[in-house]
Structures are given as C-alpha cells and as structure tokens.
Coordinates of C-alpha atoms in Angstrom, one line a residue:
M264 CA 9.1 -3.6 23.2
I265 CA 7.5 -5.4 19.8
K266 CA 6.5 -8.6 20.0
P267 CA 7.3 -10.3 17.7
M268 CA 3.8 -12.2 15.4
S269 CA 4.1 -15.8 13.6
Q270 CA 2.5 -13.6 10.3
K271 CA 4.1 -10.8 9.6
L272 CA 1.5 -7.8 9.0
N273 CA 1.5 -6.1 5.3
I274 CA 2.1 -2.2 5.8
L275 CA 1.7 -0.4 2.9
A276 CA 4.1 3.1 3.8
I277 CA 3.2 6.0 1.9
S278 CA 5.4 9.6 2.4
G279 CA 4.1 12.6 1.8
S280 CA 7.7 13.8 0.2
T281 CA 8.6 12.7 -3.1
R282 CA 12.6 13.4 -2.6
L283 CA 13.6 10.4 -2.3
Q284 CA 16.3 11.0 1.1
S285 CA 13.8 13.0 2.6
S286 CA 13.9 12.8 6.3
N287 CA 10.2 11.4 6.1
H288 CA 11.6 8.6 4.1
Q289 CA 14.7 8.1 6.4
L290 CA 11.6 7.4 9.2
I291 CA 9.8 4.9 7.1
K292 CA 13.0 2.9 6.9
A293 CA 13.2 3.1 10.6
V294 CA 9.5 1.8 11.3
A295 CA 10.5 -0.7 8.8
S296 CA 13.1 -1.8 10.9
L297 CA 11.6 -1.1 14.6
A298 CA 8.7 -3.3 13.1
A299 CA 10.8 -6.2 11.3
D300 CA 9.4 -8.7 13.9
V301 CA 6.0 -8.0 13.5
A302 CA 5.3 -6.3 10.0
H303 CA 7.0 -6.3 5.9
V304 CA 6.9 -2.2 5.8
E305 CA 6.6 -1.8 1.8
L306 CA 6.8 2.0 0.5
F307 CA 4.2 3.0 -2.6
D308 CA 6.3 5.0 -4.7
G309 CA 3.9 6.1 -7.2
L310 CA 2.4 9.0 -5.6
T311 CA 3.9 11.9 -7.9
N312 CA 2.2 9.2 -10.9
I313 CA -1.4 9.4 -9.8
P314 CA -3.2 12.2 -11.9
H315 CA -5.2 15.5 -10.8
F316 CA -8.5 14.0 -8.5
N317 CA -11.4 14.9 -11.2
P318 CA -14.4 13.6 -9.9
D319 CA -15.8 13.3 -13.5
S320 CA -12.8 10.3 -14.1
D321 CA -13.8 8.9 -10.5
H322 CA -16.5 6.3 -12.4
D323 CA -16.0 3.0 -14.1
N324 CA -12.9 3.8 -15.2
P325 CA -10.6 5.7 -13.3
P326 CA -7.2 6.0 -14.2
A327 CA -4.9 3.1 -14.2
E328 CA -2.0 4.6 -11.5
V329 CA -5.4 5.4 -9.0
V330 CA -6.9 1.9 -9.6
A331 CA -3.5 -0.1 -8.9
F332 CA -3.0 2.9 -5.5
R333 CA -6.5 1.3 -4.6
H334 CA -5.5 -2.6 -5.2
R335 CA -2.7 -1.7 -2.6
L336 CA -4.1 0.0 -0.2
R337 CA -6.7 -2.7 0.1
E338 CA -4.4 -5.6 0.6
A339 CA -2.0 -3.7 2.9
D340 CA -2.9 -4.6 6.3
A341 CA -2.3 -1.5 7.5
V342 CA -1.5 1.8 6.1
L343 CA 1.6 4.2 7.4
I344 CA 2.1 7.8 6.4
C345 CA 4.8 10.0 7.2
T346 CA 4.4 12.9 5.4
P347 CA 6.5 16.4 6.0
E348 CA 4.5 20.1 6.3
Y349 CA 4.6 22.3 3.3
A350 CA 3.0 26.0 4.0
I351 CA 1.6 24.4 7.0
G352 CA -0.4 22.5 5.0
V353 CA -0.4 18.5 3.6
P354 CA 1.6 17.9 0.4
G355 CA -0.7 18.4 -2.4
T356 CA 0.6 14.7 -4.1
L357 CA -0.3 13.1 -1.0
K358 CA -3.9 14.5 -0.3
N359 CA -4.2 14.0 -4.1
A360 CA -3.9 10.5 -3.9
I361 CA -6.2 10.3 -0.4
D362 CA -8.7 12.4 -2.4
W363 CA -9.2 9.3 -5.4
T364 CA -10.0 7.3 -3.0
V365 CA -13.2 8.8 -0.8
S366 CA -15.9 7.2 -3.0
S367 CA -14.0 3.8 -3.3
M368 CA -13.4 4.0 0.6
E369 CA -9.8 1.9 0.8
F370 CA -9.5 3.9 4.1
S371 CA -13.1 3.0 5.9
R372 CA -11.5 0.9 8.9
K373 CA -8.2 0.4 7.6
P374 CA -5.7 0.4 10.3
V375 CA -3.8 4.0 9.8
A376 CA -1.0 5.3 11.9
L377 CA 0.0 8.7 10.7
I378 CA 3.7 10.3 11.5
T379 CA 3.9 14.3 10.4
A380 CA 7.4 15.0 10.8
G381 CA 9.5 18.6 9.9
T382 CA 10.4 21.7 11.3
S383 CA 7.1 21.9 12.8
G384 CA 4.3 19.8 11.2
F385 CA 1.5 20.6 14.0
K386 CA -1.0 22.0 11.1
A387 CA -0.6 19.5 8.2
H388 CA -1.1 17.2 10.9
E389 CA -4.0 18.2 12.3
S390 CA -5.4 18.5 8.4
L391 CA -4.4 15.4 7.7
L392 CA -6.2 13.5 11.0
G393 CA -9.2 15.4 10.5
T394 CA -8.9 14.3 6.6
L395 CA -8.3 10.0 7.6
L396 CA -11.0 10.4 10.4
I397 CA -13.6 12.0 8.2
I398 CA -13.0 9.2 5.4
E399 CA -13.3 6.4 8.3
S400 CA -9.7 5.3 9.2
N401 CA -8.4 3.3 12.2
I402 CA -6.5 5.3 14.2
A403 CA -5.1 4.4 17.4
T404 CA -4.8 7.7 19.6
T405 CA -1.2 6.4 20.0
A406 CA -0.7 6.0 16.1
Q407 CA -0.4 9.2 15.2
I408 CA 2.7 11.7 16.3
V409 CA 4.2 15.0 15.3
I410 CA 8.2 15.1 15.2
S411 CA 9.3 18.5 14.6
G412 CA 12.9 19.4 14.3
V413 CA 12.9 16.1 12.6
K414 CA 16.2 16.6 11.0
T415 CA 17.8 16.8 14.8
K416 CA 16.1 13.5 15.2
I417 CA 17.0 11.3 12.6
N418 CA 19.6 10.4 10.8
Q419 CA 21.0 9.5 7.0
E420 CA 21.0 5.7 7.6
G421 CA 17.3 6.0 9.0
V422 CA 18.2 5.7 12.6
I423 CA 16.3 7.5 15.2
T424 CA 18.8 9.1 17.3
D425 CA 16.2 11.4 19.7
T426 CA 15.9 8.6 22.7
A427 CA 11.9 10.5 22.9
T428 CA 11.6 10.4 19.3
L429 CA 12.1 6.6 19.4
E430 CA 9.5 6.0 22.5
K431 CA 7.0 7.5 20.4
V432 CA 8.0 5.9 17.1
Q433 CA 7.9 2.1 19.1
Q434 CA 4.2 3.5 21.1
L435 CA 3.0 4.3 17.5
I436 CA 4.2 0.4 15.9
E437 CA 2.6 -0.9 18.9
A438 CA -0.5 0.6 18.8
L439 CA -0.9 0.3 14.7
V440 CA -0.8 -3.4 15.2
A441 CA -3.1 -3.3 18.1
V442 CA -5.8 -1.9 15.7
V443 CA -4.8 -4.7 13.0
K444 CA -5.6 -7.7 15.8
E445 CA -8.5 -5.6 16.9
E446 CA -7.3 -5.5 20.5
P447 CA -8.8 -2.9 22.7
V448 CA -6.8 0.1 22.4
P449 CA -8.5 3.5 22.2
L450 CA -9.4 5.2 18.7
M451 CA -9.1 8.4 17.5
P452 CA -13.0 9.9 17.6
R453 CA -14.2 10.6 14.3
P454 CA -14.9 14.1 13.9
S455 CA -18.3 15.5 13.1
L456 CA -19.7 17.5 10.2
F457 CA -22.1 19.7 12.1

C-alpha cells in the first residue's frame, strides 16, 4: 500500500514509444493512477522534437528543445521511464534524448524508475539500465522492472489486469518515493568501465 504524502512529488514520465495508444503510455497512466496519493505524474511529450544528438551543438547554445527537456528533468523530483524494446534495443528517440543529458548531468543523482514493457524487453532493459547507471541515476533495485507480454497485462484504459505485474509496479512506485525521500533502500550498483 502506497502511503499518502503531505506534499506530492513531481514525477516526469518519459515514454520510449511515440505511439499515443501504446502499452507504455497505458502503463504511465496506470502508474499515475496508482501513485495519485503521493505524486503528480506528468508525461513529457516532446521526445520526437529533440534533434539528433551532436556534440558540436552541445555547448553554449544547445537547441531550444534540448534546453526545455533539460529544464523539465531538473524541475522533477523523479523520473519514470517506460519504454518498449525495438529490435532488441532501446528506441532511438529515447536514447537520443538521454544522450543530450550526458554533459549537462540532469540524470546524475536523480531518482529514476525504469519499466521496459513489450513482447520481451530484457535486452533493451539491460542496455538502458546500464546507460542510466553510468550517468549516475539513483535507481532502487525494485524501481526497475521488465514486463514481458505487456499487452496481456494492461488494458487500453490504463488498468493493470495482471496481479503479479500490479504488485511489481506498486513496489516500483514505493521504491522511487523512498529514493526521493532519501530513505535507506538498496540502489543498483554503478557499472565498472574497466
């Protein structure tokens, strides 16, 4: 059971899918509903507007869309990423947006939850989790899950219909809130580069 808070957290949700009726958008709706007593979940809808990452453009005057994305990340108490797996990898638009934050470090020490949902999802999850950890996101061990066969576990109204999935999503929300509140929860270890 997620305990209500006196002041709600601001969670920025990012969907790796650009389809408005995708299972990942439905999962974000489900999280928003389940977390309503503790957080306001707002969907970032500008992913497709972010230009292709170019290190030469990432200096004094980055593109306006990048500035806006970075601002939204900085203003959020936490970030929820909900993504499908495309060709056993991370969708390009999502990875592109994250690449724009490497030098500016918006994800450094930011509480993050990761849901990878699709037919399988394990390869994309492993890849994106590694990226988020190397850029120093704070991810609790239970704030990252894979939902395989997602279309059988959530309906078009954004209601999770599978009991085990619902329990994992509730644990994910609780863990994300705990990281924001700096409660002692086990965090994912940072990967070694060598």
